[in-house]
Amino acid sequence: MPLHPLGRRIADVLELRPDAHAIEYEGQWISWRRVGDAARSIASLAGASGSVGMLLRNRPGQVAAFLGVLLGGGTVVAINPARGDERTRADIAALRLPLIIGEADDLATLVPPGTATLEISASLDGVPACGSEGSAAQPGVAVRMLTSGTTGPPKRIDLSYDMLARSVMGPDPGVAAAPTELRRGVAIVNSPLVHIGGVFRVLQCIAEARPFVLLERFELGAWADAVRRHRPRTVSLVPAALRTVLHSDLTRADLESIRAVTCGTAPLSADDADAFTDKFGIPVLTSYAATEFGGGVAGWTLADHREHWQAKRGSVGRANPGAQLRVVDDEGATLGPDRVGLLEVKPGQLGPAANWMRTTDLARIDADGFVWIVGRADQAIIRGGFKVMPDEVRVALEGHPAVAGAAVVGRPDRRLGETPVAMVQLREAASADVDTLVDYLRTRLARYEIPAEIAIVDAIPRSPSGKPDLAAVRLFFGGASEITAQRDHAR
C-alpha cells in the first residue's frame, strides 16, 4: 500500500541529497544518508509492530527512529524518560507495548524484563543500512503525544497522520509538491521531542528539507553559539527561555541575524515582549497552540505586528489560515466582540470537517479578530467569593525586575475556600525578599489577589515544554518538598 503523504514527504527529503548536512549535534554534522539509513532500518519493524514506544530525547538517534516509525506507517507512543525512573517504569508497564525504542542506558534502567526493545545510539553510530519503507495498512494515528502535564499528570493525545501532514505541508498534503533542493539556512531546534513543539519543529524542518541544529535542551550559551554561527532569520523560544535571553548579557550584535522570535506554549506578558524588542530590536510573535490541536491555531504575523501591535499588545494574534475561533458562554451561545467567555476552536489541522473543540481558556476576541487569553476557567481561584486569576498574579510578579519567573496556584483554605500561593525564582540570590515582593504587588493587584504565601526557590519545577509544573508547585505548598526555599506568609 502506498505511503501516506507525510511518509512520502519524509522519504523524498531523505533521498534528496544524501551526503549533505542534515542535523548538527554537539558540534558535529550528521548527513541525510545516515538519518535515512537509520530511519529505513526501523521502518519495517515499525510497520510490523504497529504502536511503538519511544523513549524520546533530543538526539539524532531518536529523530531518525521517529521518522522511521512514520515511514513504516506505525504509531509513535511518546515516553518521557525525564519524568523520573519510577513513574517512567510504571508508564511503560501500563502501556504494554510490543516494542520499546531507546538508548541502551534508558532501556536497561526503565524497561521491564521480557519487553521487546530496540537499541539506538544518540549520534547514529553504527546504524546498519538495511530495511525498507514500510508497507503497513493505511496509517491513522501517527503519534500518541504527551501533553505538557502542567496542571496534573500528563495524558496522551492521538495525533493523526493527516493532522501532522496539514501542520507542516499545508491544507492539502496529497497534492503538495515536494522540495527539489535543500533549503538554505539552518534552523535551531531546542523544543523537546517529547512535546508537540519539538515534534512540529523537527517535522517542519524535514518537510521543508531544511538542515537544523538539535539542542538537547535550551541552554543560553549553546543556543547563542548556534545563533552566531548559523545566523537564522527566525527562532522559537518558550517564555522562560525568552526571559533568559532578555536578562542575559547578549547584545543586539549577537542576535543581529534574527528578524522575528516566535513564542508559545505558555503565556508571555506584553511587557516582556516589548522589553525584548526594545533591547534587541526584534519583534516577538506570540501564538496560541495546544497538543490537542496538533499545533498552533492563532498567532501574530510580522505584517500584523508592524500595523497593530501598539493597539493590540497582549493579544496572541489572529486565527491561523484554516482555523476558526469563537468565544461562548456557559450554555454554548456565541458571544460578541470583546466579551469574555470560553474559547472554542476549529483547528485547520483537522481539516474542513473539524468539529468545534471547547478549551478551558477564558478569552475575548475583538472586532478585528485579535484574541486575548485572559485566564483558565479550570484554574480560577475563588478566595472568599472573589475570583483570582493565577496568570494575572504571575504576570504581576514577573514584572518585578528581580524576578526570573513565577508560578501561582490555589491552596485550600478552611475559612476562604481557597487562597493564591506563589513560587518565585529570582535572577540573583537575595536580590529581593518576600516583603519586597508583597509591597510591589500592593501597587498592582487588589488585596484579595495578593498571594497568602510566597516561596522563593532556587528553581521553579518545569515540564519538558518549559512551562511551570503546576502539579509539583501544588505539592510543594501542600507538604514536604525537596526544593530549597525561603517561605514566608505575605502580610
Coordinates of C-alpha atoms in Angstrom, one line a residue:
M1 CA 0.0 0.0 0.0
P2 CA 1.4 3.5 -0.8
L3 CA 2.8 5.7 1.9
H4 CA 0.8 8.4 3.5
P5 CA 1.7 11.8 2.1
L6 CA 3.6 12.6 5.3
G7 CA 5.7 9.4 4.9
R8 CA 6.2 10.1 1.2
R9 CA 7.5 13.6 2.0
I10 CA 9.9 12.2 4.6
A11 CA 11.2 9.6 2.2
D12 CA 11.6 12.2 -0.6
V13 CA 13.6 14.6 1.5
L14 CA 15.8 11.9 2.9
E15 CA 16.8 10.9 -0.6
L16 CA 17.2 14.5 -2.0
R17 CA 20.9 15.0 -1.3
P18 CA 22.1 12.1 0.9
D19 CA 25.6 13.3 1.5
A20 CA 24.6 16.9 2.5
H21 CA 24.3 18.1 6.1
A22 CA 21.1 17.2 7.9
I23 CA 21.5 17.5 11.7
E24 CA 24.2 19.3 13.7
Y25 CA 24.5 17.7 17.2
E26 CA 27.2 18.6 19.7
G27 CA 29.2 20.4 17.0
Q28 CA 29.2 17.5 14.5
W29 CA 27.1 17.3 11.4
I30 CA 25.2 14.1 10.5
S31 CA 24.3 13.5 6.9
W32 CA 20.8 12.9 5.4
R33 CA 22.2 9.5 4.4
R34 CA 22.9 8.4 8.0
V35 CA 19.5 9.7 9.1
G36 CA 17.8 7.9 6.2
D37 CA 19.6 4.6 6.7
A38 CA 18.6 4.6 10.3
A39 CA 15.0 5.5 9.6
R40 CA 14.6 2.9 6.9
S41 CA 16.1 0.2 9.1
I42 CA 13.4 0.9 11.6
A43 CA 10.5 1.4 9.2
S44 CA 9.8 -2.3 8.5
L45 CA 9.9 -3.1 12.3
A46 CA 7.5 -0.2 13.0
G47 CA 5.1 -1.4 10.3
A48 CA 5.0 -4.9 11.8
S49 CA 4.7 -3.7 15.4
G50 CA 2.0 -1.1 15.0
S51 CA 2.4 1.0 18.2
V52 CA 6.0 1.6 19.2
G53 CA 7.0 3.1 22.5
M54 CA 9.9 5.6 22.1
L55 CA 12.0 7.0 25.0
L56 CA 12.4 10.4 23.4
R57 CA 15.4 12.6 24.0
N58 CA 16.6 15.5 21.7
R59 CA 19.3 13.4 20.0
P60 CA 19.7 12.4 16.3
G61 CA 19.1 8.7 17.0
Q62 CA 15.6 9.5 18.4
V63 CA 14.9 11.8 15.4
A64 CA 15.8 9.0 12.9
A65 CA 13.8 6.4 14.9
F66 CA 10.8 8.8 15.0
L67 CA 11.0 9.3 11.2
G68 CA 11.4 5.5 10.7
V69 CA 8.2 4.7 12.6
L70 CA 6.3 7.2 10.4
L71 CA 7.9 5.7 7.2
G72 CA 6.6 2.4 8.4
G73 CA 3.1 3.6 9.0
G74 CA 3.3 2.8 12.7
T75 CA 2.4 4.9 15.8
V76 CA 5.0 6.6 18.0
V77 CA 3.9 6.3 21.6
A78 CA 5.8 9.1 23.3
I79 CA 7.5 8.2 26.6
N80 CA 9.3 10.8 28.6
P81 CA 12.4 9.4 30.3
A82 CA 12.9 12.6 32.2
R83 CA 9.8 12.2 34.4
G84 CA 11.7 10.1 36.9
D85 CA 12.6 6.4 36.8
E86 CA 9.7 5.1 38.9
R87 CA 7.0 7.0 37.0
T88 CA 8.5 6.1 33.7
R89 CA 8.7 2.4 34.6
A90 CA 5.1 2.4 35.7
D91 CA 4.1 4.2 32.5
I92 CA 5.8 1.6 30.3
A93 CA 4.4 -1.3 32.2
A94 CA 0.9 0.1 31.9
L95 CA 1.3 0.7 28.1
R96 CA 2.1 -3.0 27.4
L97 CA 3.6 -2.1 24.0
P98 CA 5.1 -4.7 21.6
L99 CA 8.3 -2.8 21.2
I100 CA 10.2 0.0 23.0
I101 CA 12.9 2.0 21.2
G102 CA 15.6 3.9 23.2
E103 CA 19.2 4.3 24.1
A104 CA 21.0 1.5 26.0
D105 CA 21.0 3.1 29.4
D106 CA 17.3 4.1 29.2
L107 CA 16.3 0.6 28.1
A108 CA 18.3 -1.1 30.8
T109 CA 17.0 1.2 33.6
L110 CA 13.4 1.8 32.6
V111 CA 12.0 -1.1 30.6
P112 CA 10.6 -4.2 32.4
P113 CA 12.2 -7.6 31.7
G114 CA 10.6 -9.5 28.9
T115 CA 9.7 -6.4 26.9
A116 CA 11.0 -6.4 23.3
T117 CA 13.4 -3.5 22.8
L118 CA 15.4 -1.9 20.0
E119 CA 18.6 0.0 20.9
I120 CA 19.6 3.1 19.1
S121 CA 22.6 5.3 19.6
A122 CA 22.4 9.0 20.3
S123 CA 24.6 10.1 17.4
L124 CA 23.6 7.3 14.9
D125 CA 26.9 5.5 15.2
G126 CA 27.0 2.0 13.7
V127 CA 23.4 2.0 12.2
P128 CA 23.1 -0.6 9.5
A129 CA 21.9 0.5 6.1
C130 CA 19.1 -2.1 5.8
G131 CA 15.4 -2.4 5.7
S132 CA 12.9 -0.6 3.5
E133 CA 9.9 1.7 3.7
G134 CA 7.0 0.1 5.5
S135 CA 4.1 -1.5 3.8
A136 CA 1.7 -1.3 6.7
A137 CA -2.0 -0.6 6.3
Q138 CA -3.1 3.0 5.7
P139 CA -1.9 4.7 8.8
G140 CA -4.3 6.6 11.2
V141 CA -2.6 7.7 14.4
A142 CA 1.0 8.9 13.9
V143 CA 1.8 9.9 17.5
R144 CA 0.3 9.4 20.8
M145 CA 1.7 12.6 22.2
L146 CA 2.1 13.5 25.8
T147 CA 0.6 16.8 26.9
S148 CA 2.7 19.1 29.0
G149 CA 1.2 18.0 32.3
T150 CA 1.4 21.4 33.9
T151 CA -1.9 21.1 35.8
G152 CA -1.8 17.3 36.5
P153 CA -0.3 14.0 35.3
P154 CA 0.4 14.2 31.5
K155 CA -2.1 12.4 29.3
R156 CA -1.7 11.2 25.7
I157 CA -3.4 12.8 22.8
D158 CA -3.7 10.9 19.5
L159 CA -2.3 13.0 16.6
S160 CA -3.2 11.5 13.2
Y161 CA -1.0 11.4 10.1
D162 CA -3.5 13.8 8.4
M163 CA -3.2 16.3 11.2
L164 CA 0.6 16.3 11.3
A165 CA 0.7 16.5 7.5
R166 CA -1.5 19.5 7.4
S167 CA 0.6 21.2 10.1
V168 CA 3.8 21.0 8.1
M169 CA 2.7 20.6 4.5
G170 CA -0.4 22.8 4.2
P171 CA -4.1 22.2 3.9
D172 CA -4.0 19.6 1.1
P173 CA -0.9 17.4 1.7
G174 CA -1.9 14.9 -1.0
V175 CA -1.1 17.4 -3.8
A176 CA 1.7 19.4 -2.0
A177 CA 4.8 19.5 -4.1
A178 CA 8.0 18.0 -2.5
P179 CA 11.1 20.2 -2.3
T180 CA 13.5 19.7 -5.2
E181 CA 16.5 21.1 -3.3
L182 CA 17.6 21.6 0.3
R183 CA 16.6 24.9 1.9
R184 CA 19.2 27.5 2.6
G185 CA 19.9 28.4 6.2
V186 CA 20.0 26.3 9.3
A187 CA 17.2 26.2 11.9
I188 CA 17.7 25.7 15.6
V189 CA 15.5 23.1 17.4
N190 CA 15.6 23.3 21.2
S191 CA 12.0 22.3 21.9
P192 CA 11.8 18.8 23.4
L193 CA 10.7 15.9 21.1
V194 CA 8.5 14.6 23.8
H195 CA 6.4 17.7 23.4
I196 CA 4.3 18.8 20.4
G197 CA 6.6 21.8 20.0
G198 CA 9.6 19.6 19.3
V199 CA 7.7 17.2 17.0
F200 CA 6.3 20.1 15.0
R201 CA 9.8 21.8 14.6
V202 CA 11.5 18.6 13.5
L203 CA 8.8 17.7 11.1
Q204 CA 8.7 21.2 9.7
C205 CA 12.4 21.1 9.0
I206 CA 12.1 17.7 7.4
A207 CA 9.1 18.7 5.3
E208 CA 11.0 21.8 4.1
A209 CA 14.3 20.0 3.6
R210 CA 16.0 22.3 6.0
P211 CA 19.1 21.3 8.0
F212 CA 18.9 22.1 11.7
V213 CA 20.9 22.3 14.9
L214 CA 19.5 19.9 17.5
L215 CA 20.0 21.0 21.1
E216 CA 19.1 18.6 23.9
R217 CA 17.5 21.5 25.8
F218 CA 17.6 25.2 25.8
E219 CA 20.9 26.4 27.3
L220 CA 21.8 30.0 26.8
G221 CA 25.4 29.5 25.8
A222 CA 24.8 26.7 23.3
W223 CA 21.8 28.5 21.8
A224 CA 23.6 31.8 21.4
D225 CA 26.6 30.0 19.8
A226 CA 24.3 28.3 17.3
V227 CA 22.7 31.7 16.5
R228 CA 26.0 33.4 16.0
R229 CA 27.3 30.6 13.7
H230 CA 24.2 29.9 11.6
R231 CA 22.5 33.3 11.7
P232 CA 18.9 32.2 11.5
R233 CA 16.3 34.7 10.5
T234 CA 13.7 33.3 12.9
V235 CA 13.9 31.4 16.1
S236 CA 11.4 29.9 18.5
L237 CA 11.6 30.4 22.3
V238 CA 9.2 29.4 25.1
P239 CA 8.6 32.3 27.5
A240 CA 11.0 31.0 30.1
A241 CA 13.8 30.8 27.5
L242 CA 12.9 34.2 26.1
R243 CA 13.1 35.8 29.5
T244 CA 16.5 34.1 30.0
V245 CA 17.8 35.7 26.8
L246 CA 16.2 39.0 27.7
H247 CA 18.0 39.3 31.0
S248 CA 21.3 37.9 29.7
D249 CA 24.4 39.8 28.6
L250 CA 23.7 39.1 25.0
T251 CA 23.6 42.2 22.7
R252 CA 21.9 43.2 19.5
A253 CA 25.1 42.2 17.7
D254 CA 24.8 38.7 19.0
L255 CA 21.3 38.3 17.5
E256 CA 21.6 40.6 14.5
S257 CA 20.5 38.0 12.0
I258 CA 17.2 37.4 13.7
R259 CA 14.1 39.2 12.2
A260 CA 11.5 37.6 14.5
V261 CA 11.1 35.4 17.5
T262 CA 8.1 33.2 17.8
C263 CA 6.9 32.4 21.3
G264 CA 4.2 30.0 22.5
T265 CA 3.4 27.1 24.8
A266 CA 2.7 29.4 27.8
P267 CA 1.6 33.0 28.4
L268 CA 4.1 35.8 27.8
S269 CA 3.4 39.2 29.1
A270 CA 3.2 42.2 26.7
D271 CA 5.8 43.9 28.9
D272 CA 8.3 41.1 28.4
A273 CA 7.6 41.1 24.7
D274 CA 8.2 44.8 24.5
A275 CA 11.3 44.7 26.7
F276 CA 12.8 42.1 24.3
T277 CA 12.0 44.2 21.3
D278 CA 13.4 47.3 23.0
K279 CA 16.7 45.5 23.9
F280 CA 17.3 43.6 20.7
G281 CA 15.2 45.3 18.1
I282 CA 13.4 42.0 17.3
P283 CA 9.6 41.7 17.3
V284 CA 8.2 38.9 19.4
L285 CA 5.4 37.0 17.6
T286 CA 3.3 35.2 20.3
S287 CA 1.0 32.4 19.4
Y288 CA -1.7 30.1 20.8
A289 CA -1.4 26.3 20.4
A290 CA -2.2 23.1 22.1
T291 CA -1.3 19.4 21.7
E292 CA -5.0 18.6 21.0
F293 CA -4.9 21.0 18.0
G294 CA -1.8 19.4 16.6
G295 CA 0.0 22.8 16.9
G296 CA -0.9 26.4 16.6
V297 CA -4.3 27.9 15.7
A298 CA -3.6 31.6 16.3
G299 CA -0.6 33.9 16.2
W300 CA 1.0 37.1 15.1
T301 CA 2.4 37.7 11.7
L302 CA 5.2 40.3 11.0
A303 CA 2.7 42.3 9.0
D304 CA 0.1 42.4 11.8
H305 CA 2.8 43.2 14.4
R306 CA 4.0 46.2 12.4
E307 CA 0.5 47.5 11.9
H308 CA -1.4 46.5 15.1
W309 CA 0.9 45.7 18.0
Q310 CA 0.6 49.0 19.8
A311 CA -3.2 48.9 19.7
K312 CA -3.5 45.1 20.3
R313 CA -0.5 44.4 22.6
G314 CA -1.0 41.4 24.8
S315 CA -3.1 39.6 22.2
V316 CA -1.9 36.2 20.9
G317 CA -2.7 37.3 17.4
R318 CA -5.4 36.2 14.9
A319 CA -6.6 32.8 13.7
N320 CA -4.2 31.0 11.5
P321 CA -5.3 30.2 7.9
G322 CA -7.8 27.4 8.1
A323 CA -8.6 27.8 11.8
Q324 CA -11.7 29.3 13.3
L325 CA -12.0 30.7 16.9
R326 CA -15.0 31.9 18.8
V327 CA -16.0 32.7 22.4
V328 CA -19.0 31.2 24.0
D329 CA -20.9 31.5 27.3
D330 CA -21.5 28.6 29.7
E331 CA -24.5 27.5 27.7
G332 CA -22.6 27.5 24.4
A333 CA -24.0 30.7 22.9
T334 CA -21.6 32.7 20.8
L335 CA -20.5 36.0 22.4
G336 CA -19.9 39.2 20.5
P337 CA -16.6 41.2 20.2
D338 CA -14.7 41.8 23.4
R339 CA -17.0 39.7 25.6
V340 CA -15.1 37.3 27.8
G341 CA -16.1 33.6 27.7
L342 CA -14.8 30.1 27.0
L343 CA -12.7 29.8 23.8
E344 CA -13.7 27.3 21.2
V345 CA -11.5 26.3 18.3
K346 CA -11.8 24.5 14.9
P347 CA -8.2 23.7 14.1
G348 CA -7.2 23.9 10.5
Q349 CA -5.0 20.8 11.1
L350 CA -8.2 18.7 11.5
G351 CA -9.5 19.6 8.0
P352 CA -12.7 21.2 6.8
A353 CA -14.9 18.6 8.6
A354 CA -13.5 19.5 12.1
N355 CA -15.9 20.0 15.0
W356 CA -15.7 22.8 17.5
M357 CA -13.3 22.0 20.4
R358 CA -14.0 23.7 23.7
T359 CA -11.0 24.7 25.6
T360 CA -10.7 25.6 29.3
D361 CA -9.2 29.0 28.4
L362 CA -11.1 32.3 29.1
A363 CA -10.7 34.6 26.1
R364 CA -12.0 37.6 24.3
I365 CA -11.9 38.3 20.5
D366 CA -12.2 41.9 19.2
A367 CA -13.9 43.1 16.1
D368 CA -10.7 42.7 14.1
G369 CA -10.3 39.1 15.1
F370 CA -7.4 39.5 17.6
V371 CA -7.6 37.1 20.5
W372 CA -6.6 37.7 24.1
I373 CA -6.3 34.8 26.6
V374 CA -7.3 36.2 30.0
G375 CA -7.1 33.1 32.1
R376 CA -8.1 29.5 32.5
A377 CA -11.6 28.6 33.7
D378 CA -10.4 25.5 35.5
Q379 CA -7.7 27.4 37.4
A380 CA -9.7 30.3 38.7
I381 CA -9.1 30.7 42.5
I382 CA -12.3 31.7 44.4
R383 CA -11.0 33.5 47.6
G384 CA -13.8 34.3 49.9
G385 CA -16.1 34.9 46.9
F386 CA -13.6 36.9 44.9
K387 CA -12.2 35.4 41.7
V388 CA -8.4 35.4 41.4
M389 CA -6.8 34.5 38.0
P390 CA -3.4 32.9 38.6
D391 CA -2.0 34.3 35.3
E392 CA -2.7 37.8 36.3
V393 CA -0.9 37.3 39.6
R394 CA 2.0 35.6 37.8
V395 CA 2.4 38.4 35.3
A396 CA 2.4 41.0 38.1
L397 CA 5.2 39.1 40.0
E398 CA 7.2 38.7 36.8
G399 CA 7.0 42.4 36.3
H400 CA 9.4 42.9 39.2
P401 CA 13.0 43.3 37.9
A402 CA 14.4 40.8 40.4
V403 CA 12.0 38.0 39.4
A404 CA 13.1 35.5 36.7
G405 CA 9.9 33.5 36.8
A406 CA 6.8 32.8 38.9
A407 CA 4.1 30.2 39.3
V408 CA 0.7 30.7 41.0
V409 CA -1.7 28.1 42.2
G410 CA -4.7 27.8 44.6
R411 CA -4.4 26.2 48.1
P412 CA -7.4 25.0 50.1
D413 CA -8.3 27.3 53.0
R414 CA -10.9 26.4 55.7
R415 CA -12.2 30.0 56.0
L416 CA -11.9 31.4 52.5
G417 CA -12.3 28.2 50.4
E418 CA -9.0 28.8 48.5
T419 CA -6.2 31.2 48.5
P420 CA -3.5 32.0 45.9
V421 CA 0.1 31.0 46.7
A422 CA 3.1 31.7 44.6
M423 CA 6.5 30.2 43.9
V424 CA 9.2 32.7 42.7
Q425 CA 12.6 32.2 41.2
L426 CA 14.9 35.2 41.4
R427 CA 17.5 36.3 38.8
E428 CA 20.1 36.6 41.5
A429 CA 20.0 35.1 45.0
A430 CA 18.9 37.5 47.7
S431 CA 18.1 40.3 45.2
A432 CA 14.6 40.6 46.7
D433 CA 12.7 39.2 49.7
V434 CA 9.1 38.3 50.3
D435 CA 8.2 41.6 51.9
T436 CA 9.7 43.5 48.9
L437 CA 7.6 41.4 46.5
V438 CA 4.4 41.9 48.6
D439 CA 4.9 45.7 48.7
Y440 CA 5.4 45.6 44.9
L441 CA 2.2 43.6 44.4
R442 CA 0.2 46.0 46.5
T443 CA 0.6 48.7 43.8
R444 CA -0.5 46.3 41.0
L445 CA -3.2 44.0 42.4
A446 CA -6.3 44.0 44.5
R447 CA -5.7 43.0 48.1
Y448 CA -7.5 39.7 47.6
E449 CA -5.2 38.8 44.7
I450 CA -2.0 39.1 46.7
P451 CA -0.7 35.6 47.5
A452 CA -1.2 34.3 51.0
E453 CA 2.3 32.8 50.8
I454 CA 5.3 33.4 48.6
A455 CA 8.1 30.9 48.3
I456 CA 11.4 32.0 46.9
V457 CA 13.1 28.9 45.4
D458 CA 16.3 28.1 43.6
A459 CA 14.4 26.9 40.5
I460 CA 10.7 26.5 39.6
P461 CA 10.0 22.9 38.6
R462 CA 9.1 22.9 34.9
S463 CA 7.7 20.4 32.3
P464 CA 9.7 19.4 29.2
S465 CA 7.9 22.2 27.3
G466 CA 9.3 24.9 29.7
K467 CA 6.1 25.6 31.5
P468 CA 5.9 25.6 35.3
D469 CA 4.9 22.2 36.5
L470 CA 1.8 23.3 38.5
A471 CA 1.2 19.9 39.9
A472 CA 4.7 20.0 41.5
V473 CA 4.0 23.5 42.7
R474 CA 0.8 22.4 44.4
L475 CA 2.6 19.5 46.0
F476 CA 5.3 21.9 47.3
F477 CA 2.7 24.1 49.1
G478 CA 0.7 21.0 50.3
G479 CA 3.5 19.4 52.3
A480 CA 7.2 18.4 52.4
S481 CA 9.3 19.2 49.4
E482 CA 12.9 18.7 48.3
I483 CA 13.0 22.2 46.8
T484 CA 15.2 24.6 48.8
A485 CA 13.1 27.6 49.6
Q486 CA 12.5 30.7 51.7
R487 CA 8.9 30.6 52.8
D488 CA 7.0 33.4 54.5
H489 CA 3.4 34.4 54.8
A490 CA 2.6 37.6 52.9
R491 CA 1.2 40.2 55.2

